[in-house]
Amino acid sequence: MYRKQISPVQIFIAGLAIFAMLFGGGNLIYPIKAGLLGGKNFIPSMIGFLLTSVCLPFMGLLAIILFDGDYRSFFYRIGRIPGSLLILMCMLVIGPIIAMPRILTVSHAMLSPLLPANSFVVYAIVFLLITFAGAFKENKIIALFGYFVAPVLLASLGIIVVKGWYFVDPITINPMSGLAAFRTNIRFGLSTLDLFGTIFFGSLIVSIFKQNLKRATYIRANTLMSMVLYAGLIGFALLGIVYVGMASLGLMHGMGLEHINRPLLFSEVALTVLGKSGAFIIVAAILMACISTAIALSAVVVEYLQRDVGRNKISYIPALVFVLLLTFFFSLLGYDWILKISVMTVEAIGVPIVITITFANIAYKLAGFRPIKTPVAIVALYTTFMFVWKLLV
């Protein structure tokens, strides 16, 4: 009887890959902003941020694991048509309309102090070519991220954080109360959009694990899901540790940066800590964070195009090229436009709906709680009403 196991080392590598997939451009900005705004209320500030940037996405991973990595059955519980429409919306959000152009524009903005003026188009082309090379072979993504991207990213961020602890500028003082800091950073945590990413990255991880074990017919499904869950625990633990370290940089070196253009926040703090001599480390951190997430998002969206849109009639490479070209064109609209659309629609309406589906599905799998259409409909109506109300008032 043939049995092929995934070793603890492979699970750890998968955990590193999950960390690299989730830690994108926005993840370099929001924790620093959380620490900067927290000031003397650093602890409640970080609790709020970690609840929605680590704990909530982990619940998304747990939910998709309970559905055997099948995001279609996960969303189809609200009905096949609304579920399909919501999947389409999620793919547009995490793909070529919002998340991927945001990564591209944010990474360029963060590197702008080190780049020539008017360099965006050239930068975007090079960035997307690297993304294409990384996403070219989908089944190699975990190895690429786990063995190379995540170690380089963790090392570069570790150097910046540890160096930042060696000297401390005046601690930022913010008049915001502890409760206000908590609530503000809950919103910042949601702005990472990692709940969306985790549901689909979890599906990708499960799919790749299954491909690597395709001859292992005697490995139980729950054993495979446990492996993915362990990898997720590793990835999210690393994510939380890095977030706290990054937030401490905002607390210790963010004085005077309260109103700076948000994409410049990381590079300004990193340059304060390392100076121009540390430019290589800063570039490595930014590129590893941004390109890794772009690669993972590309793979997820391409798989969707192949299977759901093209009915397996579209090959992987043309679909990948199409996604990257769309990303390029939407990135030309600029970071401010992308952020505005993200805040207005996704965070106001999409996130509450996906949160509701996530917890309803967990309750369904673990406790047999069947209602989902009514809770989702109530949340959708309420969030849509509040969205329209804010536009009109």
Short mmCIF file of C-alpha atoms in Angstrom, two decimals:
data_model
loop_
_atom_site.label_atom_id
_atom_site.label_comp_id
_atom_site.label_asym_id
_atom_site.label_seq_id
_atom_site.Cartn_x
_atom_site.Cartn_y
_atom_site.Cartn_z
CA MET A 1 0.00 0.00 0.00
CA TYR A 2 1.51 3.28 -1.12
CA ARG A 3 1.51 6.22 1.26
CA LYS A 4 3.10 9.57 0.62
CA GLN A 5 3.25 11.99 3.53
CA ILE A 6 3.90 15.70 3.78
CA SER A 7 6.76 16.25 6.20
CA PRO A 8 6.81 18.84 9.02
CA VAL A 9 9.37 20.78 6.99
CA GLN A 10 6.95 20.98 4.05
CA ILE A 11 4.19 22.17 6.38
CA PHE A 12 6.52 24.86 7.74
CA ILE A 13 7.43 25.90 4.19
CA ALA A 14 3.72 26.10 3.36
CA GLY A 15 3.26 28.29 6.45
CA LEU A 16 5.98 30.61 5.18
CA ALA A 17 4.24 30.65 1.81
CA ILE A 18 0.92 31.65 3.39
CA PHE A 19 2.70 34.49 5.19
CA ALA A 20 4.29 35.66 1.93
CA MET A 21 0.99 35.46 0.05
CA LEU A 22 -0.83 37.64 2.58
CA PHE A 23 1.90 40.16 3.36
CA GLY A 24 1.46 42.58 0.47
CA GLY A 25 2.01 46.29 -0.07
CA GLY A 26 -0.78 47.45 2.22
CA ASN A 27 0.59 45.24 4.98
CA LEU A 28 3.74 47.35 5.00
CA ILE A 29 1.67 50.48 5.59
CA TYR A 30 -1.28 49.71 7.86
CA PRO A 31 0.59 48.28 10.89
CA ILE A 32 2.93 51.29 10.93
CA LYS A 33 -0.12 53.55 10.73
CA ALA A 34 -1.71 51.57 13.57
CA GLY A 35 1.32 52.09 15.80
CA LEU A 36 1.61 55.74 14.84
CA LEU A 37 -2.03 56.50 15.64
CA GLY A 38 -2.03 54.34 18.76
CA GLY A 39 0.55 56.40 20.64
CA LYS A 40 0.05 55.90 24.36
CA ASN A 41 -2.89 53.62 23.52
CA PHE A 42 -0.64 51.22 21.60
CA ILE A 43 -2.08 48.06 23.18
CA PRO A 44 -5.80 48.68 22.42
CA SER A 45 -4.74 49.95 19.01
CA MET A 46 -2.92 46.70 18.23
CA ILE A 47 -5.69 44.54 19.64
CA GLY A 48 -8.11 46.16 17.21
CA PHE A 49 -5.71 45.81 14.31
CA LEU A 50 -4.79 42.18 15.01
CA LEU A 51 -8.44 41.18 15.42
CA THR A 52 -9.24 42.09 11.82
CA SER A 53 -5.86 41.60 10.14
CA VAL A 54 -4.89 38.26 11.73
CA CYS A 55 -7.75 36.64 13.67
CA LEU A 56 -10.48 37.34 11.10
CA PRO A 57 -8.46 36.10 8.08
CA PHE A 58 -7.51 33.00 10.08
CA MET A 59 -11.22 32.32 10.54
CA GLY A 60 -11.51 32.61 6.77
CA LEU A 61 -8.81 29.96 6.37
CA LEU A 62 -10.57 27.71 8.89
CA ALA A 63 -13.84 28.15 7.02
CA ILE A 64 -12.40 27.25 3.62
CA ILE A 65 -10.60 24.24 5.14
CA LEU A 66 -13.95 23.01 6.50
CA PHE A 67 -15.22 23.16 2.91
CA ASP A 68 -12.28 21.06 1.68
CA GLY A 69 -10.73 24.08 -0.03
CA ASP A 70 -13.72 24.50 -2.37
CA TYR A 71 -14.62 28.19 -2.40
CA ARG A 72 -17.49 27.52 -4.79
CA SER A 73 -19.42 25.37 -2.33
CA PHE A 74 -18.41 27.90 0.36
CA PHE A 75 -20.19 30.74 -1.47
CA TYR A 76 -22.94 28.66 -3.12
CA ARG A 77 -24.62 28.19 0.26
CA ILE A 78 -26.27 31.58 -0.31
CA GLY A 79 -27.56 30.29 -3.67
CA ARG A 80 -25.81 29.40 -6.88
CA ILE A 81 -26.53 32.69 -8.71
CA PRO A 82 -25.80 35.10 -5.82
CA GLY A 83 -22.83 32.93 -4.86
CA SER A 84 -21.45 33.09 -8.40
CA LEU A 85 -21.92 36.88 -8.48
CA LEU A 86 -20.16 37.24 -5.14
CA ILE A 87 -17.25 35.09 -6.33
CA LEU A 88 -17.01 37.29 -9.42
CA MET A 89 -16.98 40.40 -7.22
CA CYS A 90 -14.27 38.88 -5.01
CA MET A 91 -12.16 38.02 -8.05
CA LEU A 92 -12.42 41.58 -9.32
CA VAL A 93 -11.53 42.87 -5.84
CA ILE A 94 -8.48 40.68 -5.25
CA GLY A 95 -7.54 40.68 -8.92
CA PRO A 96 -7.00 43.17 -11.73
CA ILE A 97 -9.35 45.98 -10.65
CA ILE A 98 -8.48 46.74 -7.02
CA ALA A 99 -5.94 44.62 -5.12
CA MET A 100 -3.39 43.95 -7.85
CA PRO A 101 -3.31 47.54 -9.21
CA ARG A 102 -3.15 48.74 -5.59
CA ILE A 103 -0.11 46.55 -4.96
CA LEU A 104 1.54 47.88 -8.11
CA THR A 105 0.88 51.56 -7.38
CA VAL A 106 1.70 51.26 -3.67
CA SER A 107 5.01 49.50 -4.31
CA HIS A 108 6.03 52.18 -6.81
CA ALA A 109 5.02 54.95 -4.40
CA MET A 110 7.02 53.34 -1.59
CA LEU A 111 10.07 53.07 -3.82
CA SER A 112 9.62 56.55 -5.33
CA PRO A 113 12.28 58.15 -3.08
CA LEU A 114 14.76 55.74 -4.68
CA LEU A 115 13.45 55.84 -8.28
CA PRO A 116 13.73 58.40 -11.11
CA ALA A 117 10.80 60.74 -11.71
CA ASN A 118 8.06 59.62 -14.13
CA SER A 119 9.18 56.00 -13.92
CA PHE A 120 5.82 54.35 -13.25
CA VAL A 121 5.16 52.81 -16.68
CA VAL A 122 8.62 51.22 -16.91
CA TYR A 123 8.37 50.08 -13.29
CA ALA A 124 4.92 48.57 -13.89
CA ILE A 125 6.10 46.62 -16.93
CA VAL A 126 9.11 45.19 -15.07
CA PHE A 127 6.98 44.39 -12.00
CA LEU A 128 4.38 42.53 -14.07
CA LEU A 129 7.03 40.62 -16.03
CA ILE A 130 8.48 39.38 -12.73
CA THR A 131 4.96 38.50 -11.58
CA PHE A 132 4.43 36.53 -14.79
CA ALA A 133 7.66 34.61 -14.26
CA GLY A 134 6.69 33.79 -10.68
CA ALA A 135 3.15 32.68 -11.53
CA PHE A 136 4.20 30.78 -14.67
CA LYS A 137 4.13 27.41 -12.89
CA GLU A 138 1.30 27.36 -10.36
CA ASN A 139 2.40 24.17 -8.59
CA LYS A 140 5.80 25.73 -7.79
CA ILE A 141 4.38 28.75 -5.95
CA ILE A 142 4.55 27.25 -2.44
CA ALA A 143 8.19 26.25 -2.95
CA LEU A 144 9.08 29.65 -4.42
CA PHE A 145 7.48 31.53 -1.53
CA GLY A 146 8.52 29.18 1.24
CA TYR A 147 12.15 28.66 0.27
CA PHE A 148 12.99 32.10 -1.15
CA VAL A 149 10.47 34.93 -0.87
CA ALA A 150 9.39 34.54 2.76
CA PRO A 151 12.95 34.14 4.17
CA VAL A 152 14.16 37.23 2.28
CA LEU A 153 11.08 39.19 3.34
CA LEU A 154 11.35 38.16 7.00
CA ALA A 155 15.09 38.86 7.07
CA SER A 156 14.75 42.34 5.56
CA LEU A 157 11.82 43.29 7.80
CA GLY A 158 13.64 41.84 10.81
CA ILE A 159 16.70 43.99 10.13
CA ILE A 160 14.56 47.13 9.85
CA VAL A 161 12.58 46.39 13.02
CA VAL A 162 15.56 45.38 15.17
CA LYS A 163 17.60 48.36 13.98
CA GLY A 164 14.61 50.57 14.77
CA TRP A 165 14.61 49.31 18.36
CA TYR A 166 18.22 50.38 18.85
CA PHE A 167 17.33 54.03 18.88
CA VAL A 168 13.99 55.58 19.70
CA ASP A 169 12.70 58.93 18.52
CA PRO A 170 10.12 60.75 20.68
CA ILE A 171 7.06 58.50 21.03
CA THR A 172 4.10 59.72 19.01
CA ILE A 173 1.44 61.36 21.16
CA ASN A 174 -2.08 61.01 19.87
CA PRO A 175 -5.10 62.59 21.60
CA MET A 176 -7.24 59.68 20.42
CA SER A 177 -8.80 57.65 23.25
CA GLY A 178 -8.11 53.96 23.69
CA LEU A 179 -11.58 53.05 22.39
CA ALA A 180 -11.20 55.35 19.38
CA ALA A 181 -7.77 53.85 18.59
CA PHE A 182 -9.26 50.36 18.88
CA ARG A 183 -12.11 51.17 16.50
CA THR A 184 -9.89 53.00 14.00
CA ASN A 185 -7.48 50.11 13.76
CA ILE A 186 -10.25 47.59 13.34
CA ARG A 187 -10.97 49.47 10.12
CA PHE A 188 -7.28 49.51 9.15
CA GLY A 189 -7.13 45.74 9.66
CA LEU A 190 -10.12 45.27 7.37
CA SER A 191 -8.45 47.51 4.78
CA THR A 192 -5.75 44.88 4.21
CA LEU A 193 -8.48 42.79 2.49
CA ASP A 194 -6.75 39.69 3.86
CA LEU A 195 -10.05 37.95 4.60
CA PHE A 196 -10.76 37.91 0.85
CA GLY A 197 -7.23 36.75 0.12
CA THR A 198 -7.21 34.01 2.75
CA ILE A 199 -10.36 32.31 1.49
CA PHE A 200 -8.94 32.00 -2.02
CA PHE A 201 -5.30 31.45 -1.00
CA GLY A 202 -6.50 28.68 1.29
CA SER A 203 -8.23 27.10 -1.67
CA LEU A 204 -5.01 27.44 -3.70
CA ILE A 205 -2.91 25.88 -0.92
CA VAL A 206 -5.30 22.93 -0.58
CA SER A 207 -5.27 22.42 -4.36
CA ILE A 208 -1.46 22.41 -4.51
CA PHE A 209 -1.23 20.03 -1.52
CA LYS A 210 -3.63 17.69 -3.31
CA GLN A 211 -1.55 17.84 -6.49
CA ASN A 212 1.58 16.98 -4.53
CA LEU A 213 -0.24 14.03 -2.94
CA LYS A 214 -2.18 12.85 -5.98
CA ARG A 215 -0.75 9.33 -5.66
CA ALA A 216 -1.41 9.22 -1.93
CA THR A 217 -4.87 7.70 -2.20
CA TYR A 218 -4.82 6.51 1.41
CA ILE A 219 -4.29 9.89 3.06
CA ARG A 220 -7.56 10.98 4.62
CA ALA A 221 -9.12 14.29 3.68
CA ASN A 222 -9.20 15.45 7.31
CA THR A 223 -5.47 14.70 7.62
CA LEU A 224 -4.76 16.86 4.58
CA MET A 225 -6.94 19.66 5.96
CA SER A 226 -5.09 19.45 9.29
CA MET A 227 -1.80 19.95 7.46
CA VAL A 228 -3.16 23.10 5.81
CA LEU A 229 -4.47 24.33 9.17
CA TYR A 230 -1.05 23.82 10.81
CA ALA A 231 0.57 25.69 7.94
CA GLY A 232 -1.97 28.47 8.45
CA LEU A 233 -1.19 28.69 12.16
CA ILE A 234 2.49 29.16 11.29
CA GLY A 235 1.75 31.76 8.62
CA PHE A 236 -0.61 33.80 10.78
CA ALA A 237 1.66 33.62 13.83
CA LEU A 238 4.45 35.11 11.70
CA LEU A 239 2.03 37.71 10.37
CA GLY A 240 1.03 38.78 13.88
CA ILE A 241 4.63 38.99 15.10
CA VAL A 242 5.68 41.08 12.10
CA TYR A 243 2.67 43.37 12.52
CA VAL A 244 3.56 44.11 16.13
CA GLY A 245 7.16 44.80 15.14
CA MET A 246 6.08 47.10 12.31
CA ALA A 247 3.62 48.91 14.55
CA SER A 248 6.38 49.53 17.08
CA LEU A 249 8.31 51.31 14.32
CA GLY A 250 5.33 53.58 13.76
CA LEU A 251 5.17 54.27 17.48
CA MET A 252 8.90 54.99 17.86
CA HIS A 253 9.72 56.67 14.54
CA GLY A 254 6.42 58.04 13.26
CA MET A 255 6.56 61.47 14.86
CA GLY A 256 5.75 64.09 12.22
CA LEU A 257 4.48 61.53 9.69
CA GLU A 258 0.82 61.63 10.75
CA HIS A 259 -0.32 63.37 7.56
CA ILE A 260 2.19 62.00 5.06
CA ASN A 261 0.89 60.34 1.90
CA ARG A 262 0.08 56.83 3.12
CA PRO A 263 2.14 54.81 0.58
CA LEU A 264 5.27 56.74 1.61
CA LEU A 265 4.92 55.82 5.28
CA PHE A 266 6.97 52.60 5.22
CA SER A 267 9.81 53.95 3.09
CA GLU A 268 10.08 57.12 5.20
CA VAL A 269 10.23 55.16 8.46
CA ALA A 270 12.64 52.60 6.97
CA LEU A 271 14.92 55.35 5.64
CA THR A 272 14.85 57.01 9.07
CA VAL A 273 15.96 53.73 10.64
CA LEU A 274 18.49 52.50 8.06
CA GLY A 275 19.43 55.63 6.12
CA LYS A 276 20.29 55.63 2.41
CA SER A 277 22.91 52.95 3.04
CA GLY A 278 20.09 50.52 3.80
CA ALA A 279 18.28 51.16 0.53
CA PHE A 280 18.92 47.62 -0.72
CA ILE A 281 17.21 46.12 2.34
CA ILE A 282 14.25 48.49 1.95
CA VAL A 283 13.89 47.61 -1.74
CA ALA A 284 14.08 43.88 -0.93
CA ALA A 285 11.33 44.19 1.69
CA ILE A 286 9.01 46.14 -0.59
CA LEU A 287 9.52 43.97 -3.68
CA MET A 288 9.26 40.65 -1.83
CA ALA A 289 6.07 41.78 -0.09
CA CYS A 290 4.39 43.15 -3.19
CA ILE A 291 5.47 40.71 -5.90
CA SER A 292 4.68 37.62 -3.80
CA THR A 293 1.11 38.73 -3.20
CA ALA A 294 0.70 39.72 -6.87
CA ILE A 295 1.88 36.25 -7.93
CA ALA A 296 -0.54 34.49 -5.59
CA LEU A 297 -3.48 36.68 -6.59
CA SER A 298 -2.69 36.12 -10.27
CA ALA A 299 -2.75 32.35 -9.80
CA VAL A 300 -6.11 32.48 -8.01
CA VAL A 301 -7.79 34.72 -10.60
CA VAL A 302 -6.36 32.75 -13.53
CA GLU A 303 -7.68 29.49 -12.08
CA TYR A 304 -11.11 31.13 -11.81
CA LEU A 305 -10.96 32.36 -15.41
CA GLN A 306 -9.96 28.92 -16.64
CA ARG A 307 -12.53 26.92 -14.72
CA ASP A 308 -15.57 29.15 -14.20
CA VAL A 309 -15.41 31.63 -17.08
CA GLY A 310 -13.65 29.64 -19.79
CA ARG A 311 -15.05 26.22 -18.80
CA ASN A 312 -11.53 24.77 -19.11
CA LYS A 313 -11.25 26.05 -22.71
CA ILE A 314 -8.75 28.79 -21.82
CA SER A 315 -5.16 27.75 -21.18
CA TYR A 316 -3.20 29.03 -18.20
CA ILE A 317 -0.69 31.32 -19.95
CA PRO A 318 -3.15 33.39 -22.06
CA ALA A 319 -5.37 33.83 -18.99
CA LEU A 320 -2.36 34.97 -16.95
CA VAL A 321 -1.34 37.48 -19.62
CA PHE A 322 -4.91 38.82 -19.75
CA VAL A 323 -5.03 39.35 -15.96
CA LEU A 324 -1.67 41.12 -15.91
CA LEU A 325 -2.63 43.39 -18.83
CA LEU A 326 -5.86 44.39 -17.05
CA THR A 327 -3.84 45.07 -13.91
CA PHE A 328 -1.52 47.34 -15.86
CA PHE A 329 -4.35 49.40 -17.36
CA PHE A 330 -6.21 49.84 -14.05
CA SER A 331 -2.98 50.77 -12.27
CA LEU A 332 -2.67 53.74 -14.64
CA LEU A 333 -5.73 55.24 -12.91
CA GLY A 334 -3.57 55.82 -9.85
CA TYR A 335 -3.52 54.85 -6.18
CA ASP A 336 -6.06 57.49 -5.06
CA TRP A 337 -8.73 56.24 -7.48
CA ILE A 338 -8.15 52.61 -6.48
CA LEU A 339 -8.29 53.47 -2.78
CA LYS A 340 -11.51 55.47 -3.24
CA ILE A 341 -13.25 52.60 -5.03
CA SER A 342 -11.96 50.14 -2.43
CA VAL A 343 -13.26 52.15 0.51
CA MET A 344 -16.56 53.11 -1.10
CA THR A 345 -17.69 49.68 -2.24
CA VAL A 346 -15.55 46.83 -0.96
CA GLU A 347 -15.00 47.84 2.65
CA ALA A 348 -18.48 49.35 3.00
CA ILE A 349 -20.46 46.48 1.48
CA GLY A 350 -18.33 43.51 0.41
CA VAL A 351 -16.36 42.93 3.62
CA PRO A 352 -19.41 42.72 5.96
CA ILE A 353 -21.10 40.26 3.59
CA VAL A 354 -18.05 38.00 3.34
CA ILE A 355 -17.58 38.15 7.14
CA THR A 356 -21.20 37.05 7.62
CA ILE A 357 -20.82 34.16 5.16
CA THR A 358 -17.57 33.09 6.82
CA PHE A 359 -19.01 32.82 10.33
CA ALA A 360 -22.30 31.32 9.13
CA ASN A 361 -20.37 28.62 7.26
CA ILE A 362 -18.15 27.86 10.25
CA ALA A 363 -21.27 27.55 12.44
CA TYR A 364 -22.83 25.30 9.81
CA LYS A 365 -19.88 22.92 9.65
CA LEU A 366 -19.10 22.81 13.37
CA ALA A 367 -22.53 23.19 14.97
CA GLY A 368 -25.05 22.38 12.24
CA PHE A 369 -26.33 25.97 12.14
CA ARG A 370 -28.09 26.12 8.77
CA PRO A 371 -29.43 29.71 8.34
CA ILE A 372 -27.27 31.79 6.00
CA LYS A 373 -29.42 33.47 3.34
CA THR A 374 -31.40 35.56 5.82
CA PRO A 375 -28.36 36.82 7.81
CA VAL A 376 -26.52 37.65 4.57
CA ALA A 377 -29.58 39.43 3.14
CA ILE A 378 -30.00 41.51 6.31
CA VAL A 379 -26.33 42.52 6.33
CA ALA A 380 -26.38 43.28 2.59
CA LEU A 381 -29.47 45.48 2.90
CA TYR A 382 -28.14 47.32 5.95
CA THR A 383 -24.66 47.97 4.53
CA THR A 384 -26.10 49.05 1.17
CA PHE A 385 -28.53 51.42 2.91
CA MET A 386 -25.74 52.94 5.01
CA PHE A 387 -23.54 53.27 1.92
CA VAL A 388 -26.25 55.13 -0.03
CA TRP A 389 -27.13 57.24 3.03
CA LYS A 390 -23.53 58.44 3.39
CA LEU A 391 -23.43 59.33 -0.30
CA LEU A 392 -26.60 61.40 -0.05
CA VAL A 393 -25.98 63.13 3.28
#
